[in-house]
mmCIF file of C-alpha atoms in Angstrom:
data_model
loop_
_atom_site.group_PDB
_atom_site.id
_atom_site.type_symbol
_atom_site.label_atom_id
_atom_site.label_comp_id
_atom_site.label_asym_id
_atom_site.label_seq_id
_atom_site.Cartn_x
_atom_site.Cartn_y
_atom_site.Cartn_z
ATOM 1 C CA ILE A 11 0.000 0.000 0.000
ATOM 2 C CA HIS A 12 2.957 2.293 0.694
ATOM 3 C CA ARG A 13 4.159 1.683 -2.864
ATOM 4 C CA ILE A 14 0.832 2.987 -4.178
ATOM 5 C CA LEU A 15 1.125 6.156 -2.088
ATOM 6 C CA SER A 16 4.718 6.578 -3.250
ATOM 7 C CA ALA A 17 3.685 6.245 -6.913
ATOM 8 C CA TYR A 18 0.854 8.739 -6.374
ATOM 9 C CA GLU A 19 3.215 11.240 -4.732
ATOM 10 C CA PHE A 20 5.776 10.767 -7.511
ATOM 11 C CA GLU A 21 3.166 11.276 -10.231
ATOM 12 C CA ARG A 22 1.869 14.424 -8.515
ATOM 13 C CA LYS A 23 5.395 15.901 -8.663
ATOM 14 C CA GLN A 24 5.649 15.460 -12.427
ATOM 15 C CA ASP A 25 5.296 18.516 -14.633
ATOM 16 C CA LEU A 26 2.048 18.340 -16.620
ATOM 17 C CA ASN A 27 3.637 20.457 -19.351
ATOM 18 C CA ILE A 28 6.059 17.610 -19.953
ATOM 19 C CA TYR A 29 4.070 14.533 -18.899
ATOM 20 C CA GLY A 30 0.532 15.689 -19.651
ATOM 21 C CA ASP A 31 -0.012 12.774 -22.059
ATOM 22 C CA PHE A 32 0.257 10.221 -19.253
ATOM 23 C CA PRO A 33 -3.224 9.568 -17.800
ATOM 24 C CA ALA A 34 -1.958 8.449 -14.385
ATOM 25 C CA ILE A 35 0.050 11.648 -13.963
ATOM 26 C CA VAL A 36 -2.898 13.794 -14.995
ATOM 27 C CA LYS A 37 -5.205 11.912 -12.611
ATOM 28 C CA ALA A 38 -2.711 12.209 -9.753
ATOM 29 C CA HIS A 39 -2.864 15.979 -10.210
ATOM 30 C CA GLU A 40 -6.669 16.031 -10.433
ATOM 31 C CA LEU A 41 -7.626 13.572 -7.700
ATOM 32 C CA ASN A 42 -6.978 13.128 -4.011
ATOM 33 C CA PHE A 43 -5.365 9.864 -2.923
ATOM 34 C CA LYS A 44 -8.638 8.004 -2.318
ATOM 35 C CA GLU A 45 -10.103 9.093 -5.658
ATOM 36 C CA TYR A 46 -6.850 8.116 -7.364
ATOM 37 C CA ILE A 47 -7.038 4.627 -5.821
ATOM 38 C CA LEU A 48 -10.649 4.212 -6.970
ATOM 39 C CA TRP A 49 -9.708 5.404 -10.462
ATOM 40 C CA ARG A 50 -6.764 2.981 -10.616
ATOM 41 C CA LEU A 51 -8.901 0.063 -9.428
ATOM 42 C CA ASP A 52 -11.489 0.875 -12.081
ATOM 43 C CA LYS A 53 -8.914 1.366 -14.868
ATOM 44 C CA ASN A 54 -6.553 -1.571 -14.427
ATOM 45 C CA ASN A 55 -4.895 -3.775 -11.862
ATOM 46 C CA SER A 56 -1.606 -1.876 -11.679
ATOM 47 C CA ILE A 57 -2.045 -1.339 -7.939
ATOM 48 C CA THR A 58 -2.866 -4.944 -7.106
ATOM 49 C CA ASN A 59 -0.042 -7.401 -6.412
ATOM 50 C CA PHE A 60 2.298 -5.225 -8.468
ATOM 51 C CA GLN A 61 5.566 -6.631 -7.102
ATOM 52 C CA MET A 62 4.473 -10.241 -7.430
ATOM 53 C CA THR A 63 3.333 -9.639 -11.004
ATOM 54 C CA LYS A 64 6.621 -7.932 -11.914
ATOM 55 C CA MET A 65 8.701 -10.671 -10.316
ATOM 56 C CA THR A 66 7.029 -13.576 -12.062
ATOM 57 C CA ARG A 67 8.877 -14.651 -15.166
ATOM 58 C CA ASN A 68 5.458 -15.015 -16.749
ATOM 59 C CA GLY A 69 3.776 -11.681 -16.035
ATOM 60 C CA ASN A 70 0.379 -13.297 -16.602
ATOM 61 C CA LEU A 71 0.769 -15.750 -13.723
ATOM 62 C CA LEU A 72 -1.615 -13.842 -11.483
ATOM 63 C CA SER A 73 -4.288 -13.467 -14.139
ATOM 64 C CA ILE A 74 -4.075 -17.162 -15.032
ATOM 65 C CA GLN A 75 -4.246 -18.509 -11.490
ATOM 66 C CA ASN A 76 -6.903 -17.499 -9.009
ATOM 67 C CA LYS A 77 -4.934 -18.600 -5.990
ATOM 68 C CA LEU A 78 -1.228 -18.834 -5.471
ATOM 69 C CA THR A 79 0.316 -20.932 -2.754
ATOM 70 C CA LYS A 80 3.112 -19.972 -0.388
ATOM 71 C CA CYS A 81 5.332 -22.260 -2.489
ATOM 72 C CA ASP A 82 4.533 -20.201 -5.621
ATOM 73 C CA ILE A 83 5.559 -17.048 -3.793
ATOM 74 C CA ILE A 84 8.790 -18.583 -2.460
ATOM 75 C CA GLU A 85 9.598 -19.998 -5.895
ATOM 76 C CA THR A 86 9.027 -16.593 -7.481
ATOM 77 C CA PHE A 87 11.363 -14.919 -4.986
ATOM 78 C CA ASP A 88 14.011 -17.629 -5.059
ATOM 79 C CA GLN A 89 14.416 -17.483 -8.844
ATOM 80 C CA TYR A 90 16.420 -14.291 -8.328
ATOM 81 C CA ASP A 91 19.988 -14.182 -7.091
ATOM 82 C CA PHE A 92 19.277 -10.966 -5.230
ATOM 83 C CA VAL A 93 16.209 -9.068 -4.074
ATOM 84 C CA GLY A 94 16.463 -6.096 -1.736
ATOM 85 C CA VAL A 95 13.944 -4.639 0.670
ATOM 86 C CA VAL A 96 13.577 -0.861 0.786
ATOM 87 C CA GLU A 97 13.167 -0.578 4.538
ATOM 88 C CA LEU A 98 16.159 -2.888 4.989
ATOM 89 C CA PHE A 99 18.264 -1.011 2.458
ATOM 90 C CA ASP A 100 21.581 -1.223 4.315
ATOM 91 C CA SER A 101 21.180 -4.946 5.024
ATOM 92 C CA SER A 102 20.100 -5.535 1.427
ATOM 93 C CA ILE A 103 23.188 -3.767 0.076
ATOM 94 C CA LYS A 104 25.472 -5.727 2.416
ATOM 95 C CA LYS A 105 23.905 -8.939 1.123
ATOM 96 C CA LEU A 106 24.435 -7.777 -2.476
ATOM 97 C CA GLN A 107 28.065 -6.892 -1.758
ATOM 98 C CA TYR A 108 28.597 -10.340 -0.220
ATOM 99 C CA LEU A 109 27.059 -12.084 -3.254
ATOM 100 C CA LEU A 110 29.193 -10.047 -5.649
ATOM 101 C CA ALA A 111 32.353 -10.633 -3.600
ATOM 102 C CA ASN A 112 31.856 -14.356 -4.261
ATOM 103 C CA HIS A 113 32.422 -13.464 -7.925
ATOM 104 C CA ASN A 114 35.443 -11.272 -7.196
ATOM 105 C CA ILE A 115 33.484 -8.062 -7.650
ATOM 106 C CA ASP A 116 34.269 -5.429 -5.065
ATOM 107 C CA LEU A 117 31.244 -3.150 -5.026
ATOM 108 C CA LYS A 118 31.463 0.103 -3.111
ATOM 109 C CA ILE A 119 28.109 1.799 -2.584
ATOM 110 C CA THR A 120 27.488 5.145 -0.985
ATOM 111 C CA ASN A 121 24.146 5.615 0.651
ATOM 112 C CA ALA A 122 22.441 8.623 -0.940
ATOM 113 C CA LYS A 123 18.723 9.294 -0.920
ATOM 114 C CA TYR A 124 16.947 10.109 -4.175
ATOM 115 C CA ASN A 125 13.251 10.107 -4.980
ATOM 116 C CA VAL A 126 12.400 10.264 -1.284
ATOM 117 C CA ASN A 127 9.277 12.025 -0.151
ATOM 118 C CA ASN A 128 9.891 13.603 3.226
ATOM 119 C CA SER A 129 6.332 14.812 3.812
ATOM 120 C CA LEU A 130 5.388 11.485 5.365
ATOM 121 C CA SER A 131 8.794 10.003 6.023
ATOM 122 C CA LYS A 132 7.982 7.765 8.961
ATOM 123 C CA ILE A 133 6.193 4.501 8.283
ATOM 124 C CA ASN A 134 3.740 5.111 11.127
ATOM 125 C CA ASP A 135 2.868 8.526 9.665
ATOM 126 C CA ARG A 136 2.305 6.957 6.256
ATOM 127 C CA ASP A 137 0.164 4.168 7.737
ATOM 128 C CA TYR A 138 -1.991 6.679 9.581
ATOM 129 C CA PHE A 139 -2.375 8.869 6.499
ATOM 130 C CA ILE A 140 -3.289 5.933 4.243
ATOM 131 C CA LYS A 141 -5.831 4.427 6.644
ATOM 132 C CA ASN A 142 -7.331 7.817 7.449
ATOM 133 C CA GLU A 143 -7.530 8.913 3.808
ATOM 134 C CA LEU A 144 -8.950 5.659 2.431
ATOM 135 C CA GLY A 145 -11.253 4.610 5.240
ATOM 136 C CA SER A 146 -11.423 1.115 6.675
ATOM 137 C CA ASP A 147 -13.423 -0.521 3.858
ATOM 138 C CA LEU A 148 -11.249 0.643 0.972
ATOM 139 C CA TYR A 149 -8.081 -0.003 2.984
ATOM 140 C CA ALA A 150 -9.212 -3.569 3.738
ATOM 141 C CA LYS A 151 -10.053 -4.074 0.054
ATOM 142 C CA LEU A 152 -6.567 -2.915 -0.977
ATOM 143 C CA VAL A 153 -4.911 -5.180 1.571
ATOM 144 C CA ASN A 154 -6.928 -8.109 0.223
ATOM 145 C CA LEU A 155 -6.124 -7.222 -3.399
ATOM 146 C CA ASN A 156 -2.412 -7.118 -2.524
ATOM 147 C CA GLU A 157 -2.323 -10.354 -0.532
ATOM 148 C CA TYR A 158 0.506 -11.871 -2.591
ATOM 149 C CA ASP A 159 2.638 -8.736 -2.369
ATOM 150 C CA PHE A 160 2.304 -8.782 1.424
ATOM 151 C CA GLN A 161 3.369 -12.448 1.541
ATOM 152 C CA LEU A 162 6.244 -11.769 -0.843
ATOM 153 C CA HIS A 163 7.350 -8.832 1.322
ATOM 154 C CA GLU A 164 7.281 -10.967 4.480
ATOM 155 C CA TYR A 165 9.398 -13.628 2.804
ATOM 156 C CA ALA A 166 11.812 -11.012 1.437
ATOM 157 C CA ILE A 167 12.328 -9.575 4.937
ATOM 158 C CA GLN A 168 13.115 -13.075 6.237
ATOM 159 C CA LYS A 169 15.622 -13.708 3.447
ATOM 160 C CA VAL A 170 17.380 -10.346 3.741
ATOM 161 C CA SER A 171 17.540 -10.675 7.530
ATOM 162 C CA GLN A 172 19.300 -14.083 7.360
#
């Protein structure tokens, strides 16, 4: 759900004089967050299980199957050599450096923040805003529609934390 808010905030920052041909950017400028969510849900499924859909080798996996199992989610994650978790950025980068070192690649990364929205920087602030803005019914619907992304995220946290 945070990813959806982040995309909305990013699209609202875009200059309509440059990106005015992109419907999502125009709508982000016209609509509040709740209206934007309702518009997105009506238009397409780009805000439902986005990460899981992007990570499947067959992008149609979610539209073909009605129900994925925990094994499907683990298999999807484990097909990649590396997957990072935003809120565990430092740990994710250390894991990446370790994996690359096994191939004699010495990667030096400096931590710099780009594309960060500071208006709601704390996760608790973002949670409160999202739940307050959407209301309990729409929030619950979004959680349900993103069930696989939540499971994938949980598994990713476990893997990065190992």
